[in-house]
XYZ file of C-alpha atoms in Angstrom:
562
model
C 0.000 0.000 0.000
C 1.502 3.302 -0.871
C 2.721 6.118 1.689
C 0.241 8.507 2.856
C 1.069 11.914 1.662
C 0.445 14.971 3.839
C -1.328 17.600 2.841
C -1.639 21.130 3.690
C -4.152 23.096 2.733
C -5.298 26.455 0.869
C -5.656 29.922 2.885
C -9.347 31.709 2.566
C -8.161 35.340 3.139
C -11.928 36.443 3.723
C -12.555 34.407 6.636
C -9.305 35.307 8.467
C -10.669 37.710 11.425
C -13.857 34.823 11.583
C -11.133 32.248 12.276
C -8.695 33.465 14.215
C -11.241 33.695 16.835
C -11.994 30.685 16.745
C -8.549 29.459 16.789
C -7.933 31.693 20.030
C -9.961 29.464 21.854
C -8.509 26.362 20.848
C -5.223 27.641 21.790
C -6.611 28.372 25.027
C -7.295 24.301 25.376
C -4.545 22.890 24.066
C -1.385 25.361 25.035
C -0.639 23.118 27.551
C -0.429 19.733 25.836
C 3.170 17.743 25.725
C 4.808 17.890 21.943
C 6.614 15.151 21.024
C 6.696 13.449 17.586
C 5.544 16.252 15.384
C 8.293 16.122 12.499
C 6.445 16.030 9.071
C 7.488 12.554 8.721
C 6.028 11.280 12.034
C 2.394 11.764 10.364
C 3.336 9.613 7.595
C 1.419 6.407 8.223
C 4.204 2.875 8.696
C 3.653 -0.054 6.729
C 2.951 -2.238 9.393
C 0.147 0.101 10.560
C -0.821 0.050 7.008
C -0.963 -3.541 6.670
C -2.770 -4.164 10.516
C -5.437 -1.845 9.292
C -6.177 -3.224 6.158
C -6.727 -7.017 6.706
C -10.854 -6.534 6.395
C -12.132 -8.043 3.365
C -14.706 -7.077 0.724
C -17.760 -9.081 0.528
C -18.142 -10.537 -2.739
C -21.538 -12.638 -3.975
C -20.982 -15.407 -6.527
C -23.681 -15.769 -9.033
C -23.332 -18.110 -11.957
C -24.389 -16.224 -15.327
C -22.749 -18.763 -17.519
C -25.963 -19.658 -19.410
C -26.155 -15.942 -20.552
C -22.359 -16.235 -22.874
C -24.116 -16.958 -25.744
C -26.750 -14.390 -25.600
C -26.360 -10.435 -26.292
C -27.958 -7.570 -25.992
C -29.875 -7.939 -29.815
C -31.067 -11.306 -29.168
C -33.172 -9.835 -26.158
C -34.762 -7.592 -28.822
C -35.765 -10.411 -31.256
C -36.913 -12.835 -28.180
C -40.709 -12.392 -28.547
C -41.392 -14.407 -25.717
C -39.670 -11.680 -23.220
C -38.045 -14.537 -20.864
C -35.068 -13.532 -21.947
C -35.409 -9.855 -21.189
C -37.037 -11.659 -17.754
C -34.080 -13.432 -17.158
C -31.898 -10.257 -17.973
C -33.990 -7.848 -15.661
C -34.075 -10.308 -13.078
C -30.501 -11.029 -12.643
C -30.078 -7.475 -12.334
C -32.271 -6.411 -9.572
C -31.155 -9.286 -7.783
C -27.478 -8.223 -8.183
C -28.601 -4.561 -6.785
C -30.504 -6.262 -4.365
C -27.030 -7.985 -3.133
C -25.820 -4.154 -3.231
C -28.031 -2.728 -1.470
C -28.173 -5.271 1.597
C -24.558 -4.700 1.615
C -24.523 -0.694 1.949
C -26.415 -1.738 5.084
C -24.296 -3.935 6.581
C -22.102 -2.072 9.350
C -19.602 -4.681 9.008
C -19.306 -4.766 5.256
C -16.549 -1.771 3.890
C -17.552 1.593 2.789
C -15.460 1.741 -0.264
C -12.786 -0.819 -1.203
C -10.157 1.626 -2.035
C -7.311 1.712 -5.034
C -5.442 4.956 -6.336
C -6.534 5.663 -10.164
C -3.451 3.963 -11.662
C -4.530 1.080 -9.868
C -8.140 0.918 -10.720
C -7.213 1.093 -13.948
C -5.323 -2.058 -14.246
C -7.516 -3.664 -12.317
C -10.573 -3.006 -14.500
C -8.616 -2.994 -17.435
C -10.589 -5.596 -18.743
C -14.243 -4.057 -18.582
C -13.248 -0.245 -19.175
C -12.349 -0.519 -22.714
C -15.318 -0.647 -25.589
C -14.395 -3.132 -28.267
C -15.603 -3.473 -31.623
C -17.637 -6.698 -31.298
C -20.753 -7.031 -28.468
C -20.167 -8.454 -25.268
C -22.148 -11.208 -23.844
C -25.038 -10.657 -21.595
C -23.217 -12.651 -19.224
C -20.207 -10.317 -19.863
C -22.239 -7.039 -19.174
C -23.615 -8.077 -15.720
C -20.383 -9.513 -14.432
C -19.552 -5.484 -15.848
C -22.155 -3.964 -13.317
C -21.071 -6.612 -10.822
C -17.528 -5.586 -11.421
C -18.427 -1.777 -11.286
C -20.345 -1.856 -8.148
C -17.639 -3.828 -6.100
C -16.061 -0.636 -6.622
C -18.186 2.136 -6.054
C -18.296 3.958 -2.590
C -21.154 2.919 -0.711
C -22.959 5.900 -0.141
C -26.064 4.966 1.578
C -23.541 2.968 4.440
C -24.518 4.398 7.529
C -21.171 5.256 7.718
C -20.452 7.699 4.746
C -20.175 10.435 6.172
C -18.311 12.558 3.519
C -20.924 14.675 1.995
C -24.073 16.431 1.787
C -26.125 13.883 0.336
C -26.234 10.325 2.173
C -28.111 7.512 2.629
C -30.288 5.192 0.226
C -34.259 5.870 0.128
C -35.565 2.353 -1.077
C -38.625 4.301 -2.606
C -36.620 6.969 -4.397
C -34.622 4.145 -6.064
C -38.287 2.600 -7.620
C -39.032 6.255 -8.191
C -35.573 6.364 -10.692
C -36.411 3.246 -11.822
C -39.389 3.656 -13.101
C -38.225 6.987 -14.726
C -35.581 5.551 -16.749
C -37.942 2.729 -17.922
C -40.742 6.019 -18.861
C -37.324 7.268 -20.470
C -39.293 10.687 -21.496
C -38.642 14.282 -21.634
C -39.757 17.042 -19.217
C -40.337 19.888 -22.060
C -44.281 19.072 -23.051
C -47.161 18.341 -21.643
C -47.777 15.813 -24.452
C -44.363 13.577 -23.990
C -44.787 13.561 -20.090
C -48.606 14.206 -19.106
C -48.325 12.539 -15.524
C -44.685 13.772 -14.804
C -45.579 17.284 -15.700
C -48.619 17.340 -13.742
C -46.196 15.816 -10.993
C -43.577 18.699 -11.122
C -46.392 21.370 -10.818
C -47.525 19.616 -8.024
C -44.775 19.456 -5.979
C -43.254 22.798 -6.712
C -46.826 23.976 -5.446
C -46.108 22.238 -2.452
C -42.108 23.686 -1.582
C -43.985 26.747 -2.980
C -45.897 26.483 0.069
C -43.762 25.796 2.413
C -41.505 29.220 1.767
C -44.976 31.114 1.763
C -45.431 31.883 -2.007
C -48.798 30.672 -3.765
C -48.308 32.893 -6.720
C -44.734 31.517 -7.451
C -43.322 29.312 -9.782
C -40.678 26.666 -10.204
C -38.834 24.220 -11.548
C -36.079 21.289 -11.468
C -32.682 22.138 -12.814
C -29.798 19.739 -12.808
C -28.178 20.315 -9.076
C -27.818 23.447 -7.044
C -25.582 24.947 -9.238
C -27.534 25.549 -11.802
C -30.569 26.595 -9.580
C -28.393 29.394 -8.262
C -27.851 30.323 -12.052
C -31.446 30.476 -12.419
C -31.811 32.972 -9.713
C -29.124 35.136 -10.788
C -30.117 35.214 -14.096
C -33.877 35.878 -12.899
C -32.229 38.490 -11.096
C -30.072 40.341 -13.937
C -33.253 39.789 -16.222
C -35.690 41.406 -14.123
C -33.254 44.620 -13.620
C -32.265 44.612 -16.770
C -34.282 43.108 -19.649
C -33.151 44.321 -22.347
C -29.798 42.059 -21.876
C -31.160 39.520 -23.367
C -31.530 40.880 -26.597
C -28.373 43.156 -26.694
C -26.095 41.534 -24.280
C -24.011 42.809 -21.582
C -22.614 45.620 -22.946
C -22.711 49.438 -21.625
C -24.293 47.910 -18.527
C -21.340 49.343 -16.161
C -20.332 47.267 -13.426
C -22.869 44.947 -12.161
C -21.941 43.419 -8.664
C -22.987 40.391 -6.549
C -22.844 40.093 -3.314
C -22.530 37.146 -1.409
C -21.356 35.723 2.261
C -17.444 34.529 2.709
C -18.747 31.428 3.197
C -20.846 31.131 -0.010
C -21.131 28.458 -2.055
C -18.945 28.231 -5.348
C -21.278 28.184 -7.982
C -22.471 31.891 -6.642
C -18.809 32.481 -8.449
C -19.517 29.901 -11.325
C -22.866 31.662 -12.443
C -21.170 35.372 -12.317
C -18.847 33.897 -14.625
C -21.103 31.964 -16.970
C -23.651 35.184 -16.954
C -20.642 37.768 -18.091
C -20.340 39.748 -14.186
C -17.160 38.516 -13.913
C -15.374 37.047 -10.328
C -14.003 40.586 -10.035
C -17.903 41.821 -9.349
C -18.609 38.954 -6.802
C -18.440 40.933 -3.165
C -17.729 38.770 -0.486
C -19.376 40.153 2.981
C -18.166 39.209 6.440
C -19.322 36.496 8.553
C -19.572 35.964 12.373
C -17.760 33.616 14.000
C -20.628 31.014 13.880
C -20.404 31.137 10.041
C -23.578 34.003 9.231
C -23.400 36.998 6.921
C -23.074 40.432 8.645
C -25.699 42.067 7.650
C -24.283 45.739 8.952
C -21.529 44.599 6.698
C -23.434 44.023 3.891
C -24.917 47.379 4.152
C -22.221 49.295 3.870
C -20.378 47.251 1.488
C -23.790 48.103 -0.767
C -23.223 51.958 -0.044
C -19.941 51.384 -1.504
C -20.601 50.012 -4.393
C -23.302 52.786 -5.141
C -20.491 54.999 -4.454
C -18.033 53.944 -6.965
C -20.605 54.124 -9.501
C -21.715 50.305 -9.168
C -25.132 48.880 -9.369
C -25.739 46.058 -7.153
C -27.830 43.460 -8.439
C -28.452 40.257 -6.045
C -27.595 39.583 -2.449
C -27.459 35.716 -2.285
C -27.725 34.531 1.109
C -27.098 31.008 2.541
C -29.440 28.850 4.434
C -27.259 26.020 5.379
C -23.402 26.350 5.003
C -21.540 23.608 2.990
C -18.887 23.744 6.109
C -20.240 25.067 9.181
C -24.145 24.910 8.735
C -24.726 28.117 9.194
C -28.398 30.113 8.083
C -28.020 33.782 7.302
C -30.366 35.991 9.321
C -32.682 36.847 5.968
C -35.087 39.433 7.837
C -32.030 41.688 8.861
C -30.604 40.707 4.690
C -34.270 41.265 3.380
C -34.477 44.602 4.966
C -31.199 45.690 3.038
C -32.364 44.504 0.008
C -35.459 46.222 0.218
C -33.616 49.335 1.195
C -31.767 49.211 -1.884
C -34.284 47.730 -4.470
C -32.376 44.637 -4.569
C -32.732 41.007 -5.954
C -32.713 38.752 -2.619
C -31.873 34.786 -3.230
C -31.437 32.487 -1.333
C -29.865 29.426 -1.318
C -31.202 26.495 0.690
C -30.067 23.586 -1.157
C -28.578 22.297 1.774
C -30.990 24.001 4.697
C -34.192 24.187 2.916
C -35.307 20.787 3.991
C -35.728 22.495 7.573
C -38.642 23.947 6.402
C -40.629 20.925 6.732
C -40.079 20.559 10.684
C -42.024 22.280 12.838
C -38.913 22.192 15.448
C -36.687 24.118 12.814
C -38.532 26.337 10.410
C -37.305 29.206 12.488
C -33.718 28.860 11.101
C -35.342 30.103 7.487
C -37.587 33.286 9.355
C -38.053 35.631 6.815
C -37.763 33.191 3.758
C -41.021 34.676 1.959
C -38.962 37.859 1.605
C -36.991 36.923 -0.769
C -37.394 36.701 -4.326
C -36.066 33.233 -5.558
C -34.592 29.946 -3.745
C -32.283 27.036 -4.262
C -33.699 23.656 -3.004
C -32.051 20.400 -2.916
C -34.493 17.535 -1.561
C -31.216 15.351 -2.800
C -29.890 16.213 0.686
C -31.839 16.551 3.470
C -34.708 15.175 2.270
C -32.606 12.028 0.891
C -34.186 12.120 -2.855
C -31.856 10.132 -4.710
C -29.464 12.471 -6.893
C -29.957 14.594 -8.369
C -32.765 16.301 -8.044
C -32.903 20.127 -6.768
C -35.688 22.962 -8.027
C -35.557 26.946 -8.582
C -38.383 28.388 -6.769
C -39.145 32.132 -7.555
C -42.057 34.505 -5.621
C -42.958 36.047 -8.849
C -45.176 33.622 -11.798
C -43.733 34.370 -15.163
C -40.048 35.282 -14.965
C -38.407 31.930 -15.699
C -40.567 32.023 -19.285
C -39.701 35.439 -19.233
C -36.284 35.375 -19.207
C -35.488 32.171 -21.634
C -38.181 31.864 -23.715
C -37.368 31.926 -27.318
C -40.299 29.872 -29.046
C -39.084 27.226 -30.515
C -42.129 26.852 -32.972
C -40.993 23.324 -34.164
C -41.537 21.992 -30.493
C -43.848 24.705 -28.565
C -46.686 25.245 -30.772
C -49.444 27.521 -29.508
C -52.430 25.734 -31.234
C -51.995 22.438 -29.574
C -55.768 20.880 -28.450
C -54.487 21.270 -24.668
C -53.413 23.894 -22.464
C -49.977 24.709 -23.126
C -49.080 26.023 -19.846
C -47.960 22.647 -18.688
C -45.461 23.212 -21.468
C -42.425 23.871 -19.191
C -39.668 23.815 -21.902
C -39.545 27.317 -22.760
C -38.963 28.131 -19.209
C -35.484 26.082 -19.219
C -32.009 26.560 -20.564
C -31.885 23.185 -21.357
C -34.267 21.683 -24.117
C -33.993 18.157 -23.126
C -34.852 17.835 -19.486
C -33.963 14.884 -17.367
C -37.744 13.483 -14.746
C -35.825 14.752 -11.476
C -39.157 14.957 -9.720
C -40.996 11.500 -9.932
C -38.874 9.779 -7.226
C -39.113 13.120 -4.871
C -43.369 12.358 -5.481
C -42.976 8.819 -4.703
C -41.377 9.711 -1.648
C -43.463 12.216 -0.519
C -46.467 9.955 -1.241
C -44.886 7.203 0.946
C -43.525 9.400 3.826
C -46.385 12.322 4.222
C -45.033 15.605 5.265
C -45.223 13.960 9.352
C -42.649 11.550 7.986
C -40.407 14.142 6.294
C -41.239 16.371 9.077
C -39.236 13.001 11.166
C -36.667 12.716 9.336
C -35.640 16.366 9.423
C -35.792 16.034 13.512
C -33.940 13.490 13.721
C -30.797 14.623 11.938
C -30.884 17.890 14.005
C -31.007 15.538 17.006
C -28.301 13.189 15.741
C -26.460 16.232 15.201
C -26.849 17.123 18.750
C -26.098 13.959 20.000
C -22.238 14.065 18.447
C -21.378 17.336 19.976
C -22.092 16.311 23.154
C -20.209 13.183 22.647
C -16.827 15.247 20.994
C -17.274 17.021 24.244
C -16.680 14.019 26.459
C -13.913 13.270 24.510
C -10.138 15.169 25.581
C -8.295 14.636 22.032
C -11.405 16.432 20.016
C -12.272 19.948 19.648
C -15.513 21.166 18.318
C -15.093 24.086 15.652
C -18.145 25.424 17.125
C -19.604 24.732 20.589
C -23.252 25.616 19.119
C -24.376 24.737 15.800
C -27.186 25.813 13.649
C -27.983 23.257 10.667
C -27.138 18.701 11.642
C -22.910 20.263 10.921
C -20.390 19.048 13.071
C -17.386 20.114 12.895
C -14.044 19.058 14.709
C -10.715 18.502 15.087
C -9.040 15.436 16.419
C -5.727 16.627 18.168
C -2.979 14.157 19.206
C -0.908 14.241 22.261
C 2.269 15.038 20.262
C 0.929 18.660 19.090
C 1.083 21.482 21.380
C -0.487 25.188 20.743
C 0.884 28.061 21.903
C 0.531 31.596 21.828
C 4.275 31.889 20.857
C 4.348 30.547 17.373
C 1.988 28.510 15.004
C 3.763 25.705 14.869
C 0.934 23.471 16.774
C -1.394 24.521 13.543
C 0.873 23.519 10.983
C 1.470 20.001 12.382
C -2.103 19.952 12.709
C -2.994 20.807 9.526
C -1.720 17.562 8.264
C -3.517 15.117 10.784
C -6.998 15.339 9.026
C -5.714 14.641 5.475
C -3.626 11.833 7.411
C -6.351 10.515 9.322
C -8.858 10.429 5.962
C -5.970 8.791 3.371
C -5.551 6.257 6.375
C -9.694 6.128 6.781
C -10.317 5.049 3.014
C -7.366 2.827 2.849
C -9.122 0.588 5.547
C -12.487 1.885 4.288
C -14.393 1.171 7.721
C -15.521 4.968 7.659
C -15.663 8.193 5.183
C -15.213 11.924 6.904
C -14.583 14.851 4.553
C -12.210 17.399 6.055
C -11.472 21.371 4.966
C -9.710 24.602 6.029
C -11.397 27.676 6.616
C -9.593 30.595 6.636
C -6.204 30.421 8.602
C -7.794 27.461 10.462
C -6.146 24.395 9.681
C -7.711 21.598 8.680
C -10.818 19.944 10.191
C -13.427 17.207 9.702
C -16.898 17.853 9.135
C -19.903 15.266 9.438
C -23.237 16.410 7.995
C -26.184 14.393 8.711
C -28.491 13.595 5.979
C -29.267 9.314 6.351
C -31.618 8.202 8.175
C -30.084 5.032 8.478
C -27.290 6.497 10.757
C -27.541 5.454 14.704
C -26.161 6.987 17.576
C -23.655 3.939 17.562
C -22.441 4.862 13.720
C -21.509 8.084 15.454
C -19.628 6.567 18.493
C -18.327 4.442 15.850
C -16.878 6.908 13.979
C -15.295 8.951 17.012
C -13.796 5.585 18.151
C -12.095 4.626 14.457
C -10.579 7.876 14.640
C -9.134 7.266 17.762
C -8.099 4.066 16.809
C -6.865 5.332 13.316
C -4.559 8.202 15.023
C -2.778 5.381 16.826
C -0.856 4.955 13.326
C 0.032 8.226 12.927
């Protein structure tokens, strides 16, 4: 197994003041700790730690497909009896079946880890496309082959991103719209999925406090920001659309430190430019200043700028964090400006009772980002643009393609959502949500949301207990947690910042040494001059209070081979 290599990470100049406080008070905790070890090399894992931690085998189910080498994939088209289709289909589900017991089986591995080189070789044999067909038998031992190596993200213990966890129902819910295998633009290729997606976009409509609105699904958050800013440049400035961006002056964004990315992507894609993206302040806890944000607005105004959108975040990628939107709406509506928000990860608190408060003032604003592929567990990917005002997203893209959108169809065309997109072809995002919600009932949803806040809960308390962890922050807002795990070896001190830099490299150490052994799966970041920390985002349902002590124990156990 090859050396871990140490990592240290990239320097967020925004967030500098925000994290140095933070990092005052960890100093005050761990000044006094002995130092002994700490040389760079020291962190590099042995390779007899690396072998004791990696003598856990895969599970791997034997199924004999032999009787399938002589058939391929055109002989299933010209067997008119459909057994062998049957006999196909059937092998399949049953080898996703096998799958899908195994992502919930503590004891099986979360991923079964190989560097890309080695991957390579090792599916040498299935990853190239030949000339001639491959048996039937050939493809499945393919999707056999491919799934032996995916990560297992709906193991109770991934706990590397936003999105976890494995809805049963949301998988028929994809199923069943690849088999429909039809196209979101007209009401007369999709009549019950389009009648779906206006039904529940009425409902998140609902939910922010808009029953005039209108929405839709985009492909992932990303792109739903895009939609908002775009809804935002269009309704300032029309015209645009027909002349382009030109003698417009300096249009500027502005957006917390502690944004999102894509806020950056779609100023970029939509001709602002990076240079007119205005990153405001946040408190310690991770939420936009609004005082800051004020004056930052004067500023622009001053320097002959016209500010267009104020994004704010409900639901930090790192710390969780919800921006206080009444204090951000009331700017915005000093100023006559665009207010969106993005909930992708924090909008699902909206459908607890216990939580809603973390989105007060959410019907202020003009348009939102929501990713039920998160925190309401949808299978990805599946996130909508929702906008207060009916109208804009035809508005703004429309271009009436008369080949496909004709106006003297025998129905009514409003359920004709193409001309509201970017795209033209538009993937069924919204079926499996619908089957979910169906199953679940907003008191089920409602559930689910509690329970990751209270899981969330649940792990601080434990880091607490715990001498070698630090939380980031003592009180969170959205199911974030985020800590460091610091050895006895590394001493801070007020003196010099030595302590950081050695641990800086213990969470890339810990997470190399994590996948090798694949018993667990933590992402870790900086922020700002804080060095590197791991965060654990709750989002499956599946996950127990002992996946969490499980997880604080491997680490321990883990560090031991540092």
């Amino acid at each position: 197994m090859p050396t871990v290599m140490l990592y240290t990470g990239p320097v967020n100049l925004h967030s500098m003041n925000m994290a140095s406080d933070l990092w005052e008070k960890v100093k005050k905790r761990f000044r006094n700790t002995v130092m002994e070890n700490t040389e760079t090399g020291k962190l590099v894992q042995s390779k007899e730690s690396r072998e004791r931690i990696n003598r856990s085998k895969s599970f791997e189910q034997n199924i004999d497909w032999t009787d399938l080498e002589k058939y391929f994939a055109k002989d299933i088209e010209a067997d008119k009896t459909g057994e062998l289709r049957n006999r196909f289909l059937n092998e399949l589900v049953r080898l996703l079946d096998n799958y899908i017991q195994l992502e919930h089986k503590r004891t099986s591995k979360v991923l079964d880890f190989h560097h890309p080189h080695q991957l390579r070789e090792i599916m040498e044999h299935c990853l190239i496309i030949d000339k001639d067909p491959k048996s039937l038998e050939e493809v499945l031992s393919d999707c056999k082959e491919t799934l032996k190596y995916c990560v297992k993200t709906g193991h109770p213990r991934f706990l590397n991103q936003l999105s976890t966890g494995l809805d049963i129902v949301g998988i028929a819910g994809e199923m069943l719209t690849s088999v429909a295998d039809t196209n979101m633009f007209t009401y007369e290729v999709a009549p019950v999925f389009t009648l779906i997606e206006d039904t529940v976009l009425t409902k998140m409509l609902g939910y922010i406090g808009w029953y005039d609105g209108e929405g839709m699904f985009a492909p992932g958050g990303a792109i739903s920001n895009l939609y908002g800013m775009l809804s935002a440049r269009h309704k300032r400035f029309p015209s645009i659309k027909y002349t382009g961006m030109s003698n417009k002056g300096d249009i500027v964004i502005f957006t917390s430190e502690q944004s999102h990315f894509s806020i950056n992507k779609a100023a970029m894609l939509l001709g602002i430019g990076l240079d007119n993206v205005i990153a405001v302040d946040c408190e310690s806890n991770g939420k936009m200043k609004a005082d800051v944000l004020r004056k930052k607005i004067k500023h622009s105004i001053a320097n002959q700028q016209t500010p267009l959108m104020v994004n704010a975040t409900c639901g930090t990628t790192i710390l969780g964090a919800f921006d206080p939107l009444d204090q951000i709406a009331d700017v915005c509506e000093e100023f006559g400006i665009w207010l969106h928000v993005d909930g992708a990860w924090g909008g699902g608190a909206l459908l607890s009772d216990n939580h809603r408060f973390l989105l007060k003032g959410i019907h202020r604003a003009d348009s939102m980002t929501w990713n039920p592929h998160k925190m309401m567990g949808t299978p990805l990917q599946c996130s909508a643009i929702l906008l207060k005002e009916k109208g804009v997203l035809l508005d703004v893209n429309q271009t009436g393609a008369t080949y496909l959108y004709h106006k003297d169809k025998h129905y009514d065309t409003g359920f004709d959502t193409g001309d509201k997109s970017i795209q033209c072809g538009r993937h069924n995002d919204v079926f499996k949500l619908w089957l979910m919600w169906r199953s679940k009932g907003d008191a089920g949803f409602k559930d689910q949301i509690d329970l990751f806040f209270t899981l969330s809960k649940y792990l601080v308390d434990e880091i607490k207990k715990r001498p070698r962890f630090q939380l980031v922050l003592e009180e969170i807002e959205g199911p974030n947690v985020c800590f460091w795990y610091i050895p006895s070896r590394i001493v801070i001190t007020d003196e010099h910042d030595e302590g950081k830099t050695h641990l800086n490299k213990v969470a890339p150490s810990l997470k190399a040494l994590m996948m090798e052994k694949g018993s667990i799966m933590v992402t870790y970041q900086p922020l700002g001059d804080l060095p590197n920390f791991f965060r654990i985002a709750i989002s499956n349902p599946a996950i127990q209070k002992e996946d969490l002590d499980f997880v604080l124990n491997e680490i321990e156990e883990l560090a031991k081979c540092l």
